[in-house]
Amino acid sequence: MATDFLAAAEALRDELIERRRDFHRHPELAFQEHRTAGIVAEELNSLGLEVQTGIGKTGVIGILEGAEEGPTLLYRADMDALPIAEENDTEYASQVAGQMHACGHDGHTTIALGIAKLLSNQRESLKGRVKFVFQPAEESGGGARSMIADGALESPAPDRTLGIHLWNDLEVGTVSAVSGPTMSGVGLFEVTVSGKGGHGAMPHQTADPIVCAAQIVVALQSIVSRNVDPADLVVVSIGQIHGGSAHNIIPQSVTFSGTFRLFREETRDLIKTRIHDIATGIASGMGCRAEVDLGLGMGAIVNDAEVTAHARSIFSRLGDTVNVVEQPWMASEDVGLFMQRVPSAYLLVGSANHARNLDYPHHHPRFDFDEDVLPLSVGMMSAVIADYLGAG
Ligand SMILES: [Zn+2]
Ligand SMILES: [Zn+2]
């Protein structure tokens, strides 16, 4: 039965590719997804779903009611693009200067609409309903939170949440379905080192915050190598550093900021404490002062064992089409906010094609993916959802 969904999705191939390319030509940044949301709402309406717009600013919800009573499955897709100037010269390259779908969210939106179409044809055999959530502002954060604040997890509340992220670390045809932590949690930090400015030729009269900040940046590299259990996956990276105004002036202060990623929430306190202690300790030893701001973070995406096993069992029925692996991704996602109250799974769907050079990493100006993943994802996720809602 499951293979029928693959065939039905394959019949939509041209339509899916056309729609994805249209989204790709017209990327929209966080909370500005007006055109995308309009197309989504129009398509959901035409499929006969109950549609709500303006949820969490630019989010859209579509509810597909099955013929009989049953559970509610929430399927989440994100719609936002990135402030990156596209360097691809495909005929469907971005037409908006400085903005680009460089993470595959154009694909996610297209795939969710494809699933809505396939399952709306199956409405008579569905027991329960699918709540399609099209989320704004995943990249900058805040989209899931604002949709939930507008009631996206209520009436009806989900019994299960599913979603996918296209992933260029894997070839198309391979899916990472990890039981347990599958995408990392994240934390942010900003450090301001204050010293005493002065003339570059007379450093002995200053407390140099540049030399101090440099020492701190190097020392922070020891958190992963010397404080965290080697079997635990953690990253600490500094993303920006600002200070100074001229070659011969030692400035009053230097600010730098960074991010850390982790899979085990138990490790978060250790990382935060080490960042604080290293920064303040080195600063005081060098006659400076460090202020450490450890901003709000987000937890890892943790897949439920049973929901993941169910998806894997459906994929195994698709024969050789889907090769399932268990490979976590050291990136973070706010889909976890839709997953936290109910058993859920977020799957990483291979979208690369090395032979065609479609394997640039996410957020790269030449990012693109193999569009074979569009019908494949529509087919396999429709099969999983239909089986859960008793129509397998
Ligand atoms: Zn991204
Ligand atoms: Zn993304």
PDB file of C-alpha atoms in Angstrom, residues 157-298:
ATOM      1  CA  ALA A 157      -4.023  19.925  20.254  1.00  0.00           C
ATOM      2  CA  PRO A 158      -1.735  17.450  18.497  1.00  0.00           C
ATOM      3  CA  ASP A 159      -1.303  13.843  19.630  1.00  0.00           C
ATOM      4  CA  ARG A 160       1.842  13.508  17.548  1.00  0.00           C
ATOM      5  CA  THR A 161       4.139  15.869  15.642  1.00  0.00           C
ATOM      6  CA  LEU A 162       6.118  15.053  12.507  1.00  0.00           C
ATOM      7  CA  GLY A 163       8.370  17.079  10.259  1.00  0.00           C
ATOM      8  CA  ILE A 164      11.407  16.837   8.016  1.00  0.00           C
ATOM      9  CA  HIS A 165      14.464  18.881   7.176  1.00  0.00           C
ATOM     10  CA  LEU A 166      16.201  18.402   3.841  1.00  0.00           C
ATOM     11  CA  TRP A 167      19.866  17.697   4.485  1.00  0.00           C
ATOM     12  CA  ASN A 168      22.760  18.002   2.047  1.00  0.00           C
ATOM     13  CA  ASP A 169      25.071  15.890   4.229  1.00  0.00           C
ATOM     14  CA  LEU A 170      23.222  12.853   2.863  1.00  0.00           C
ATOM     15  CA  GLU A 171      22.537  11.762  -0.726  1.00  0.00           C
ATOM     16  CA  VAL A 172      18.961  11.849  -1.886  1.00  0.00           C
ATOM     17  CA  GLY A 173      17.385   8.481  -1.057  1.00  0.00           C
ATOM     18  CA  THR A 174      18.977   8.335   2.394  1.00  0.00           C
ATOM     19  CA  VAL A 175      17.009   9.401   5.465  1.00  0.00           C
ATOM     20  CA  SER A 176      18.344   9.893   8.970  1.00  0.00           C
ATOM     21  CA  ALA A 177      15.701   8.723  11.443  1.00  0.00           C
ATOM     22  CA  VAL A 178      17.398   8.963  14.819  1.00  0.00           C
ATOM     23  CA  SER A 179      15.745   7.566  17.917  1.00  0.00           C
ATOM     24  CA  GLY A 180      16.659  10.133  20.604  1.00  0.00           C
ATOM     25  CA  PRO A 181      18.538  13.431  20.128  1.00  0.00           C
ATOM     26  CA  THR A 182      18.703  14.219  16.397  1.00  0.00           C
ATOM     27  CA  MET A 183      19.452  17.966  16.219  1.00  0.00           C
ATOM     28  CA  SER A 184      21.467  19.862  18.755  1.00  0.00           C
ATOM     29  CA  GLY A 185      20.402  22.295  21.427  1.00  0.00           C
ATOM     30  CA  VAL A 186      21.864  25.779  21.249  1.00  0.00           C
ATOM     31  CA  GLY A 187      23.094  28.497  23.562  1.00  0.00           C
ATOM     32  CA  LEU A 188      24.314  32.034  22.829  1.00  0.00           C
ATOM     33  CA  PHE A 189      26.826  34.137  24.682  1.00  0.00           C
ATOM     34  CA  GLU A 190      28.257  37.630  24.481  1.00  0.00           C
ATOM     35  CA  VAL A 191      31.359  38.792  26.338  1.00  0.00           C
ATOM     36  CA  THR A 192      32.375  42.409  26.835  1.00  0.00           C
ATOM     37  CA  VAL A 193      35.960  42.891  27.986  1.00  0.00           C
ATOM     38  CA  SER A 194      36.602  46.328  29.500  1.00  0.00           C
ATOM     39  CA  GLY A 195      40.121  47.582  30.096  1.00  0.00           C
ATOM     40  CA  LYS A 196      41.861  50.917  30.026  1.00  0.00           C
ATOM     41  CA  GLY A 197      42.513  52.497  26.661  1.00  0.00           C
ATOM     42  CA  GLY A 198      45.522  54.490  25.618  1.00  0.00           C
ATOM     43  CA  HIS A 199      48.305  55.012  23.072  1.00  0.00           C
ATOM     44  CA  GLY A 200      49.484  51.977  21.132  1.00  0.00           C
ATOM     45  CA  ALA A 201      53.091  53.066  21.723  1.00  0.00           C
ATOM     46  CA  MET A 202      52.654  53.126  25.506  1.00  0.00           C
ATOM     47  CA  PRO A 203      50.820  49.871  26.333  1.00  0.00           C
ATOM     48  CA  HIS A 204      52.234  49.813  29.860  1.00  0.00           C
ATOM     49  CA  GLN A 205      49.860  52.666  30.700  1.00  0.00           C
ATOM     50  CA  THR A 206      46.828  50.657  29.576  1.00  0.00           C
ATOM     51  CA  ALA A 207      44.923  47.482  30.410  1.00  0.00           C
ATOM     52  CA  ASP A 208      44.683  46.103  26.881  1.00  0.00           C
ATOM     53  CA  PRO A 209      41.244  44.523  26.218  1.00  0.00           C
ATOM     54  CA  ILE A 210      42.322  43.264  22.767  1.00  0.00           C
ATOM     55  CA  VAL A 211      45.105  41.044  24.112  1.00  0.00           C
ATOM     56  CA  CYS A 212      42.799  39.971  26.930  1.00  0.00           C
ATOM     57  CA  ALA A 213      39.910  39.103  24.583  1.00  0.00           C
ATOM     58  CA  ALA A 214      42.304  37.149  22.363  1.00  0.00           C
ATOM     59  CA  GLN A 215      43.418  35.061  25.363  1.00  0.00           C
ATOM     60  CA  ILE A 216      39.809  34.393  26.316  1.00  0.00           C
ATOM     61  CA  VAL A 217      38.868  33.343  22.759  1.00  0.00           C
ATOM     62  CA  VAL A 218      41.734  30.846  22.694  1.00  0.00           C
ATOM     63  CA  ALA A 219      41.009  29.554  26.197  1.00  0.00           C
ATOM     64  CA  LEU A 220      37.318  28.974  25.369  1.00  0.00           C
ATOM     65  CA  GLN A 221      38.494  26.333  22.859  1.00  0.00           C
ATOM     66  CA  SER A 222      39.527  24.204  25.835  1.00  0.00           C
ATOM     67  CA  ILE A 223      35.928  23.728  27.022  1.00  0.00           C
ATOM     68  CA  VAL A 224      35.291  21.039  24.406  1.00  0.00           C
ATOM     69  CA  SER A 225      38.754  19.492  24.559  1.00  0.00           C
ATOM     70  CA  ARG A 226      39.309  19.632  28.330  1.00  0.00           C
ATOM     71  CA  ASN A 227      35.997  19.985  30.205  1.00  0.00           C
ATOM     72  CA  VAL A 228      33.334  18.101  28.260  1.00  0.00           C
ATOM     73  CA  ASP A 229      33.215  14.292  28.312  1.00  0.00           C
ATOM     74  CA  PRO A 230      34.859  13.161  25.032  1.00  0.00           C
ATOM     75  CA  ALA A 231      31.849  10.924  24.360  1.00  0.00           C
ATOM     76  CA  ASP A 232      29.526  13.924  24.518  1.00  0.00           C
ATOM     77  CA  LEU A 233      29.060  16.003  21.328  1.00  0.00           C
ATOM     78  CA  VAL A 234      29.569  19.726  21.958  1.00  0.00           C
ATOM     79  CA  VAL A 235      30.710  22.683  19.829  1.00  0.00           C
ATOM     80  CA  VAL A 236      31.769  26.138  21.051  1.00  0.00           C
ATOM     81  CA  SER A 237      32.325  28.765  18.310  1.00  0.00           C
ATOM     82  CA  ILE A 238      33.007  32.497  18.341  1.00  0.00           C
ATOM     83  CA  GLY A 239      31.153  34.180  15.482  1.00  0.00           C
ATOM     84  CA  GLN A 240      32.094  37.830  15.835  1.00  0.00           C
ATOM     85  CA  ILE A 241      34.595  40.068  17.574  1.00  0.00           C
ATOM     86  CA  HIS A 242      34.523  43.852  17.619  1.00  0.00           C
ATOM     87  CA  GLY A 243      36.925  46.373  19.091  1.00  0.00           C
ATOM     88  CA  GLY A 244      39.107  49.321  18.309  1.00  0.00           C
ATOM     89  CA  SER A 245      38.978  52.263  15.941  1.00  0.00           C
ATOM     90  CA  ALA A 246      42.553  52.885  14.729  1.00  0.00           C
ATOM     91  CA  HIS A 247      45.902  51.096  14.392  1.00  0.00           C
ATOM     92  CA  ASN A 248      47.585  53.054  17.175  1.00  0.00           C
ATOM     93  CA  ILE A 249      44.817  53.264  19.775  1.00  0.00           C
ATOM     94  CA  ILE A 250      44.323  50.629  22.439  1.00  0.00           C
ATOM     95  CA  PRO A 251      40.550  50.680  22.919  1.00  0.00           C
ATOM     96  CA  GLN A 252      38.558  50.817  26.115  1.00  0.00           C
ATOM     97  CA  SER A 253      36.629  47.631  25.386  1.00  0.00           C
ATOM     98  CA  VAL A 254      36.185  44.646  23.078  1.00  0.00           C
ATOM     99  CA  THR A 255      33.003  42.641  22.548  1.00  0.00           C
ATOM    100  CA  PHE A 256      32.715  39.175  21.081  1.00  0.00           C
ATOM    101  CA  SER A 257      29.890  36.692  20.797  1.00  0.00           C
ATOM    102  CA  GLY A 258      29.429  33.072  19.970  1.00  0.00           C
ATOM    103  CA  THR A 259      27.266  30.000  20.080  1.00  0.00           C
ATOM    104  CA  PHE A 260      27.480  26.574  21.617  1.00  0.00           C
ATOM    105  CA  ARG A 261      25.706  23.405  20.521  1.00  0.00           C
ATOM    106  CA  LEU A 262      24.955  20.333  22.595  1.00  0.00           C
ATOM    107  CA  PHE A 263      22.827  17.178  22.574  1.00  0.00           C
ATOM    108  CA  ARG A 264      22.598  16.452  26.323  1.00  0.00           C
ATOM    109  CA  GLU A 265      20.819  19.138  28.332  1.00  0.00           C
ATOM    110  CA  GLU A 266      22.834  18.064  31.405  1.00  0.00           C
ATOM    111  CA  THR A 267      25.940  19.541  29.774  1.00  0.00           C
ATOM    112  CA  ARG A 268      24.460  23.047  29.385  1.00  0.00           C
ATOM    113  CA  ASP A 269      25.331  24.242  32.902  1.00  0.00           C
ATOM    114  CA  LEU A 270      28.906  23.023  32.597  1.00  0.00           C
ATOM    115  CA  ILE A 271      29.427  24.960  29.345  1.00  0.00           C
ATOM    116  CA  LYS A 272      27.840  28.137  30.717  1.00  0.00           C
ATOM    117  CA  THR A 273      29.886  27.984  33.912  1.00  0.00           C
ATOM    118  CA  ARG A 274      33.130  27.438  32.023  1.00  0.00           C
ATOM    119  CA  ILE A 275      32.443  30.340  29.619  1.00  0.00           C
ATOM    120  CA  HIS A 276      31.760  32.604  32.575  1.00  0.00           C
ATOM    121  CA  ASP A 277      34.711  31.463  34.680  1.00  0.00           C
ATOM    122  CA  ILE A 278      37.267  31.495  31.841  1.00  0.00           C
ATOM    123  CA  ALA A 279      36.222  34.967  30.692  1.00  0.00           C
ATOM    124  CA  THR A 280      36.085  36.601  34.117  1.00  0.00           C
ATOM    125  CA  GLY A 281      39.176  34.771  35.426  1.00  0.00           C
ATOM    126  CA  ILE A 282      41.436  35.677  32.498  1.00  0.00           C
ATOM    127  CA  ALA A 283      40.120  39.245  32.472  1.00  0.00           C
ATOM    128  CA  SER A 284      40.847  39.824  36.134  1.00  0.00           C
ATOM    129  CA  GLY A 285      44.288  38.248  35.779  1.00  0.00           C
ATOM    130  CA  MET A 286      45.067  40.752  33.024  1.00  0.00           C
ATOM    131  CA  GLY A 287      43.723  43.815  34.795  1.00  0.00           C
ATOM    132  CA  CYS A 288      40.520  43.921  32.769  1.00  0.00           C
ATOM    133  CA  ARG A 289      36.899  43.113  33.536  1.00  0.00           C
ATOM    134  CA  ALA A 290      34.644  40.727  31.605  1.00  0.00           C
ATOM    135  CA  GLU A 291      30.870  40.875  31.548  1.00  0.00           C
ATOM    136  CA  VAL A 292      29.327  37.663  30.295  1.00  0.00           C
ATOM    137  CA  ASP A 293      25.788  37.579  28.941  1.00  0.00           C
ATOM    138  CA  LEU A 294      24.484  34.038  28.506  1.00  0.00           C
ATOM    139  CA  GLY A 295      21.298  34.506  26.498  1.00  0.00           C
ATOM    140  CA  LEU A 296      18.326  32.201  26.221  1.00  0.00           C
ATOM    141  CA  GLY A 297      19.012  28.901  24.542  1.00  0.00           C
ATOM    142  CA  MET A 298      16.958  26.131  23.057  1.00  0.00           C
TER     143      MET A 298
END
